[in-house]
Tab-separated table of C-alpha atoms in Angstrom:
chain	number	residue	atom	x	y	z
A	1	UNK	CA	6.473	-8.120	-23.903
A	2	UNK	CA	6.084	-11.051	-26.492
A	3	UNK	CA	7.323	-9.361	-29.646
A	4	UNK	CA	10.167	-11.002	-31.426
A	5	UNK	CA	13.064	-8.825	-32.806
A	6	UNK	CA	12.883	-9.755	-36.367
A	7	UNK	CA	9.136	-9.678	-37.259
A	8	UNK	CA	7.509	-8.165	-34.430
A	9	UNK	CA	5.000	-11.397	-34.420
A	10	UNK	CA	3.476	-12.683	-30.840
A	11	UNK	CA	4.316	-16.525	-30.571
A	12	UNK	CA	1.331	-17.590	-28.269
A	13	UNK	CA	2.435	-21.016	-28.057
A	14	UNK	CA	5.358	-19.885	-25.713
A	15	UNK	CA	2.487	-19.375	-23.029
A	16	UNK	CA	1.853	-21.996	-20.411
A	17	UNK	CA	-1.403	-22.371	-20.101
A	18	UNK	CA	-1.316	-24.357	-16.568
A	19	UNK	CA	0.685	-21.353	-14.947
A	20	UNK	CA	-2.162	-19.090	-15.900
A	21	UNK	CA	-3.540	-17.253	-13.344
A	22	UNK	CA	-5.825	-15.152	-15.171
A	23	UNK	CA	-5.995	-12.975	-18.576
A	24	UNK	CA	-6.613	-9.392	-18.515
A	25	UNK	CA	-7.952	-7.316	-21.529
A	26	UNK	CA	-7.177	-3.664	-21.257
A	27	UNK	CA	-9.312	-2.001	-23.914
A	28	UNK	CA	-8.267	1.424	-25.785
A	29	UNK	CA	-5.228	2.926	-25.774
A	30	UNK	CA	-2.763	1.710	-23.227
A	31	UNK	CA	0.268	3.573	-24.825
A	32	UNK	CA	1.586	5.546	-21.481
A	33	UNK	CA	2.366	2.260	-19.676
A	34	UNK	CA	3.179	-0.188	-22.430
A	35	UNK	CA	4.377	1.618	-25.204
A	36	UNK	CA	3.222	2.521	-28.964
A	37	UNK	CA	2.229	-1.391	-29.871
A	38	UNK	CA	-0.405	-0.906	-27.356
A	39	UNK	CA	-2.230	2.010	-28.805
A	40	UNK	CA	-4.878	-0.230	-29.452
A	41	UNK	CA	-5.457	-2.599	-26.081
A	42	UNK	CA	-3.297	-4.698	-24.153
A	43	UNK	CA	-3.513	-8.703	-23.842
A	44	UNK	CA	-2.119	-9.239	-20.090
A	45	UNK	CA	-1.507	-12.809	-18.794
A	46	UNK	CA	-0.662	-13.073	-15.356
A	47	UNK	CA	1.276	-16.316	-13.839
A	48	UNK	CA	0.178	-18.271	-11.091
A	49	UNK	CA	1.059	-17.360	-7.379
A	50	UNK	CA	3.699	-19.835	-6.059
A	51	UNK	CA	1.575	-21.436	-2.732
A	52	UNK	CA	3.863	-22.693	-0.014
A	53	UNK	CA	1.703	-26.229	-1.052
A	54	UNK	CA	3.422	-28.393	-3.220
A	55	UNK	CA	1.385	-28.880	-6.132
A	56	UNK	CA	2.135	-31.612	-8.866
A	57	UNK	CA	0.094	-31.656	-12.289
A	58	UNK	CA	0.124	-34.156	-14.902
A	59	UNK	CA	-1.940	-33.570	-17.962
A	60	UNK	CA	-2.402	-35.897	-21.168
A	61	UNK	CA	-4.431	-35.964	-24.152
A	62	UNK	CA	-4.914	-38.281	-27.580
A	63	UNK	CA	-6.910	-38.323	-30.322
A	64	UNK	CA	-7.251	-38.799	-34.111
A	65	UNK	CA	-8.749	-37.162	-37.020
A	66	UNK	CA	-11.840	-38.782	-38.988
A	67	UNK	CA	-11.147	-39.617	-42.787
A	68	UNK	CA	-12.204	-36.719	-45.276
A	69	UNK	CA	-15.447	-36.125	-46.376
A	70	UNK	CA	-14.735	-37.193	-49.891
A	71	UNK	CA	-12.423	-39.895	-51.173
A	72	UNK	CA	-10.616	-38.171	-53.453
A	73	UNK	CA	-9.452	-36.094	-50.418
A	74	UNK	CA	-7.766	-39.321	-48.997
A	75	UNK	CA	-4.188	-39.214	-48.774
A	76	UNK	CA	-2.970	-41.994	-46.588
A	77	UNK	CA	-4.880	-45.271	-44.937
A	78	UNK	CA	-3.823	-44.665	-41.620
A	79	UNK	CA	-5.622	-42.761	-39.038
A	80	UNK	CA	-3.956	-39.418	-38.350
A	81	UNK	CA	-3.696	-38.962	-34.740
A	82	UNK	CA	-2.708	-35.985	-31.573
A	83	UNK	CA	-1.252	-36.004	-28.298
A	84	UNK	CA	0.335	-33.738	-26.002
A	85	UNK	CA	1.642	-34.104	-22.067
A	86	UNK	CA	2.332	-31.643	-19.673
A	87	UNK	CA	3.768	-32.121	-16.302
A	88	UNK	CA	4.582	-28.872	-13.679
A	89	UNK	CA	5.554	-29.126	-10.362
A	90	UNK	CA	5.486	-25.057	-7.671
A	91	UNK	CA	7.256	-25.503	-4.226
A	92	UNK	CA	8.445	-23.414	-1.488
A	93	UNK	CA	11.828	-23.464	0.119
A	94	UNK	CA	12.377	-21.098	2.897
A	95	UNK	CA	12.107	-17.834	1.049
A	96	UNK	CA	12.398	-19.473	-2.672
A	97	UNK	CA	9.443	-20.179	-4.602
A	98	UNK	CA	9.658	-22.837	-7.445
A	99	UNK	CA	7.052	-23.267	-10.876
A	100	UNK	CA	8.590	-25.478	-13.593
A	101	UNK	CA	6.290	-27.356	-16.322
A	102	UNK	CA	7.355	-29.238	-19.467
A	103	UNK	CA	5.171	-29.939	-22.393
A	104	UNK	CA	5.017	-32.005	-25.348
A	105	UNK	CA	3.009	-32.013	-28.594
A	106	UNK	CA	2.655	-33.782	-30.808
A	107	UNK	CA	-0.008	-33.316	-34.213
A	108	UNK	CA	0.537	-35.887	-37.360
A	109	UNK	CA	-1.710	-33.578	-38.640
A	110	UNK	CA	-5.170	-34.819	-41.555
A	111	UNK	CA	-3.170	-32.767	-44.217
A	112	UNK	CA	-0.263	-34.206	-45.540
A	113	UNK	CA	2.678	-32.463	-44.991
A	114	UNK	CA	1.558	-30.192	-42.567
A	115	UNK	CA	2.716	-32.305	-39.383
A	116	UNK	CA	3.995	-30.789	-36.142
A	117	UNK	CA	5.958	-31.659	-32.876
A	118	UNK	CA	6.819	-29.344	-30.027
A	119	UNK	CA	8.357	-29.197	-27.283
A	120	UNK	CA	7.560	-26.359	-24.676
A	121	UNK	CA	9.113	-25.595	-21.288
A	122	UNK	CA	8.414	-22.441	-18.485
A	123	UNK	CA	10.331	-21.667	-15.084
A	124	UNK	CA	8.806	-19.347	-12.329
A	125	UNK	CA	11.199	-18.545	-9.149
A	126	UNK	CA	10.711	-15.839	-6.961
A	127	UNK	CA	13.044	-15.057	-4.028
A	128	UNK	CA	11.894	-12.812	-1.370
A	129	UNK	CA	14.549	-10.987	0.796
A	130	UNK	CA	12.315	-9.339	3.565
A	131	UNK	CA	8.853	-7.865	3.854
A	132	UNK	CA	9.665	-5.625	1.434
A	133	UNK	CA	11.351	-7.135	-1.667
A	134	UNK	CA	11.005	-9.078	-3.586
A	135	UNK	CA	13.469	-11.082	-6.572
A	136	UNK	CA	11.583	-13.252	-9.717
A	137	UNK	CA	12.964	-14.670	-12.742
A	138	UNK	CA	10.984	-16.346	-15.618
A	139	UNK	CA	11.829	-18.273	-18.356
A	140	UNK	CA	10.055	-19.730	-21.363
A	141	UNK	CA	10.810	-21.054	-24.563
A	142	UNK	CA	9.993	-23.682	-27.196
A	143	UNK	CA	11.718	-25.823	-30.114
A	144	UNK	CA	9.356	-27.036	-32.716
A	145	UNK	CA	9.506	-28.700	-36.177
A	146	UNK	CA	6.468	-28.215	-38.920
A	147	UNK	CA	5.902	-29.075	-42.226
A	148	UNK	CA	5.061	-25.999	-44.454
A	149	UNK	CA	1.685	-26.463	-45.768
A	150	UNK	CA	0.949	-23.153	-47.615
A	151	UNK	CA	-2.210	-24.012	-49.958
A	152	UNK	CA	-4.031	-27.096	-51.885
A	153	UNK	CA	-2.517	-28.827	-54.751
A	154	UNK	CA	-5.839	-28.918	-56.506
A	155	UNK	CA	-9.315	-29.567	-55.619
A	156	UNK	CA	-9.464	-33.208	-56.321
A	157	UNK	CA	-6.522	-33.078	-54.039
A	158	UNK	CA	-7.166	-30.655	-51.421
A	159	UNK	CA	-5.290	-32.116	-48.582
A	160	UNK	CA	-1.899	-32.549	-50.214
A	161	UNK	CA	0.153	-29.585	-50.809
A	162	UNK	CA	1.838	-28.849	-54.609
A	163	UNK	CA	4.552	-31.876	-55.552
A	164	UNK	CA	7.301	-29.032	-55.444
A	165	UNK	CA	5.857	-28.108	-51.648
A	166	UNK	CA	6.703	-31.831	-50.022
A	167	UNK	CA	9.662	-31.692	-47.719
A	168	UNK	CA	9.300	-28.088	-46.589
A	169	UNK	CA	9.231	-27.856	-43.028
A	170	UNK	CA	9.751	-24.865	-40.504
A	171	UNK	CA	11.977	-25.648	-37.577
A	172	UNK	CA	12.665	-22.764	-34.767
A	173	UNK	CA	13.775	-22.401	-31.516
A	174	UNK	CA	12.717	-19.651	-28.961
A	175	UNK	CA	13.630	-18.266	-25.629
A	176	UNK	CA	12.983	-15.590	-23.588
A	177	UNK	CA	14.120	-14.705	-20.037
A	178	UNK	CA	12.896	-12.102	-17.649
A	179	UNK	CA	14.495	-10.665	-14.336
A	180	UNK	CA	12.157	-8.366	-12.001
A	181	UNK	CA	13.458	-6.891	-8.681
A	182	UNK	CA	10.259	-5.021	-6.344
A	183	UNK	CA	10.693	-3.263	-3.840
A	184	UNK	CA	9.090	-1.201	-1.549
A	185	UNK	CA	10.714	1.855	0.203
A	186	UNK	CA	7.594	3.245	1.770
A	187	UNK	CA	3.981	3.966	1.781
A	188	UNK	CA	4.330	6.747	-0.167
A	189	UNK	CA	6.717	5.460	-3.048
A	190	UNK	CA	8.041	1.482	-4.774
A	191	UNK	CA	9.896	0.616	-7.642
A	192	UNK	CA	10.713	-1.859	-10.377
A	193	UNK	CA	13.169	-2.991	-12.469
A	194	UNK	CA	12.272	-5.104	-15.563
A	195	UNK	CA	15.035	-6.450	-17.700
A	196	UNK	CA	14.583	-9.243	-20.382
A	197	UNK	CA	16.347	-11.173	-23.417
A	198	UNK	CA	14.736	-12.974	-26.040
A	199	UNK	CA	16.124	-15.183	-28.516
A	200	UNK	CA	14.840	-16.231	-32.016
A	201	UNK	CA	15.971	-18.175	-34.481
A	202	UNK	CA	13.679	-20.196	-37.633
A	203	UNK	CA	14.816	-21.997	-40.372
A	204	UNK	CA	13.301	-23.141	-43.285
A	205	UNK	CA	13.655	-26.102	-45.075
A	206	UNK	CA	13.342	-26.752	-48.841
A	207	UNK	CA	11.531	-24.256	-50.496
A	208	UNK	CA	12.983	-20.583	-50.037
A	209	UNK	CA	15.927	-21.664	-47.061
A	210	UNK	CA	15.266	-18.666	-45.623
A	211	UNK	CA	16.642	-18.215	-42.106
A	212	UNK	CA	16.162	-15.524	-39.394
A	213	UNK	CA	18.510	-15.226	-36.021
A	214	UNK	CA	17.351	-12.105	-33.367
A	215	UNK	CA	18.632	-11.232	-29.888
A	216	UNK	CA	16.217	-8.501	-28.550
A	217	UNK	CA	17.615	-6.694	-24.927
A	218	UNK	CA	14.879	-4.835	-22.870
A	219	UNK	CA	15.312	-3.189	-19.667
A	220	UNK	CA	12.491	-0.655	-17.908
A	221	UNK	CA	12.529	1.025	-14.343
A	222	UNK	CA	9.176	1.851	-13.036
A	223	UNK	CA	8.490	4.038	-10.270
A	224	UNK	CA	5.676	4.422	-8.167
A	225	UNK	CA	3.997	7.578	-6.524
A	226	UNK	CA	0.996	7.717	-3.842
A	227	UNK	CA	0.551	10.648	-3.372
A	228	UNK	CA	-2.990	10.514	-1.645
A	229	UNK	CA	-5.243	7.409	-1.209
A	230	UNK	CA	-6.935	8.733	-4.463
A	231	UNK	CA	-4.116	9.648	-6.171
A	232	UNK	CA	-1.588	7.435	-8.027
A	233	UNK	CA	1.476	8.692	-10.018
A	234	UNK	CA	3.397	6.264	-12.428
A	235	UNK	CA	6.464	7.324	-13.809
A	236	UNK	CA	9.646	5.566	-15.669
A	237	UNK	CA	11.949	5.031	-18.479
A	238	UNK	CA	12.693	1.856	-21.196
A	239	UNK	CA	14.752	0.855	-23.818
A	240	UNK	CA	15.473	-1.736	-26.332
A	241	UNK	CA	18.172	-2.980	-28.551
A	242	UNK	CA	17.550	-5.473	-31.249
A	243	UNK	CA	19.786	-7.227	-33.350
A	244	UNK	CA	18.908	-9.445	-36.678
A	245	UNK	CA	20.452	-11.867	-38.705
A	246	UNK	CA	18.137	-12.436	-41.621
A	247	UNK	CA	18.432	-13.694	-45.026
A	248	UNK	CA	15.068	-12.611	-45.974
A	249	UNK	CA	14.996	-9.523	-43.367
A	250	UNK	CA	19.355	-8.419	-43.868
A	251	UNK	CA	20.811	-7.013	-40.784
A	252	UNK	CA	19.493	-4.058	-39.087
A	253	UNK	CA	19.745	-3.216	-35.523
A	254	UNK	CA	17.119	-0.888	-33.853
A	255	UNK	CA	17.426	0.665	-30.746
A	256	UNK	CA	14.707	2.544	-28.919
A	257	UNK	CA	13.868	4.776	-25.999
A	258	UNK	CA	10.473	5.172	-23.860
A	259	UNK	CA	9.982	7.846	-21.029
A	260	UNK	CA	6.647	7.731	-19.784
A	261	UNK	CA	4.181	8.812	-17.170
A	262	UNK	CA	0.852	8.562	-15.951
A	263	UNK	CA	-1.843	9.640	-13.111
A	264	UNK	CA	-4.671	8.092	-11.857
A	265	UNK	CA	-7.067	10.596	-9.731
A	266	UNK	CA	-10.222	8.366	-8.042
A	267	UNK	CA	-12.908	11.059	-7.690
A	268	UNK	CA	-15.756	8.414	-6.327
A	269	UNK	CA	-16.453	4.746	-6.350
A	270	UNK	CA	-17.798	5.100	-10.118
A	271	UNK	CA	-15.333	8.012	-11.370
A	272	UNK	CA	-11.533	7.393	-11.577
A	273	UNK	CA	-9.666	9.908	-13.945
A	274	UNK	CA	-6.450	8.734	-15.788
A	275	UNK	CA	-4.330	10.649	-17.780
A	276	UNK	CA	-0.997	9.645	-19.431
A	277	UNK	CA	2.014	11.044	-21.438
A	278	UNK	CA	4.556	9.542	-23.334
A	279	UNK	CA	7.784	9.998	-25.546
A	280	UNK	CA	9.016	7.082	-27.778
A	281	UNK	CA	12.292	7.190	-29.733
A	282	UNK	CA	13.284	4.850	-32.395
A	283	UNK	CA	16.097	4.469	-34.844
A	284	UNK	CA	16.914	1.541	-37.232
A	285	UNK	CA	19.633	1.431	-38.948
């Protein structure tokens, strides 16, 4: 999960996009699995396999913005320009699979005060210890620092934010780190165990000087039952502890508890039957 632990928000810009496998879009309620955020669908982004091939990437862009459409809309004589790199590099060594990219961005931005520059990094290892287990850790985060354009000045000026807006700027740092252990006992029954930490902190700048710290703990065990080749029984348990520093939010801590399960009965080729159950408990203080 990509919730923070202040705001709830999804930070999509802490996705790699060259480790992307594939998306998947699970339509309706998903709630049994994934919890009571995903009552209405599921977004799920799955990595890229680590090959036993060494594979290198380098990716670059530039570019630049064209002057406004109306002269009264132009701020500064320059040419605002964009750029971004990415490099990644996935090995194997022996039983230890490798994915690491770093990315930079870089966005001067055609409105004025409303600049940005990033930089993004993701690790992918995976350790297998025999046939049947299997040991991966990911990591991603990002650092970035923005100016805070929040509306026009006027519309002769369109492109230049109020005189009492200049300076703002949003800088934040976040990271979150995952650790998943597989394994399978038999053909009948496998397991998981999830556990993750994600850090947050923003800061703004000028303006309000509102700042926001969170440390949100997960940790899930997910069990695994086939009972037939038709029929498949998922069962486990998950909690959560999250912890905020806010000036604009306080200081509440919420802690919550998830026991779920769900079966999936495959009648015919065309007809599978699933049907879920599941109790969420949540306190904040």
């Amino acid at each position: 999960p990509l919730s923070t632990g202040d705001t709830g928000e999804l930070v999509w810009e802490m996705i790699p996009v060259t480790d992307v496998e594939r998306i998947e879009i699970i339509k309706g309620s998903s709630s049994a699995l994934y919890g009571s955020a995903a009552i209405g669908g599921v977004v799920n982004i799955i990595s890229k396999r680590i090959t036993s091939k060494p594979i290198t990437l380098i990716k670059s862009y530039i570019g630049f913005y064209d002057k406004p459409a109306y002269d009264e809309w132009n701020w500064d004589d320059r040419y605002r320009t964009f750029n971004g790199i990415t490099a990644s590099h996935s090995n194997t060594f022996g039983d230890l699979g490798v994915s690491v990219s770093l990315t930079r961005t870089e966005d001067l931005s055609y409105k004025r005060n409303n600049d940005l520059k990033r930089y993004s990094a993701f690790l992918k290892s995976t350790y297998t210890t025999n046939d049947f287990s299997k040991l991966s850790l990911i990591v991603a985060g990002y650092s970035h620092d923005r100016g805070n354009f929040n509306f026009w000045k006027d519309s002769r000026q369109a492109l230049e934010p109020p005189d009492l807006d200049l300076g703002a700027r949003v800088k934040s740092d976040r990271i979150i780190s995952g650790l998943i252990y597989e394994s399978i006992i038999s053909k009948l029954f496998s397991f998981n165990v999830k556990l993750s930490l994600y850090n947050n902190y923003w800061k703004e700048i000028l303006g309000s000087e509102n700042t926001s710290r969170s440390e949100l703990y997960r940790g899930e065990v997910q069990t695994n039952f086939n009972i037939s080749d038709n029929l498949l029984i998922i069962g486990g348990v998950e909690s959560s502890i999250s912890q905020v520093s806010s000036t604009i939010f306080g200081n509440p801590d919420a802690n919550t508890f998830g026991l779920y399960a769900q079966a999936e009965n495959k009648f015919t080729k065309k007809l599978t039957l699933t049907a879920g159950l599941r109790f969420d408990y949540s306190k904040i203080n």
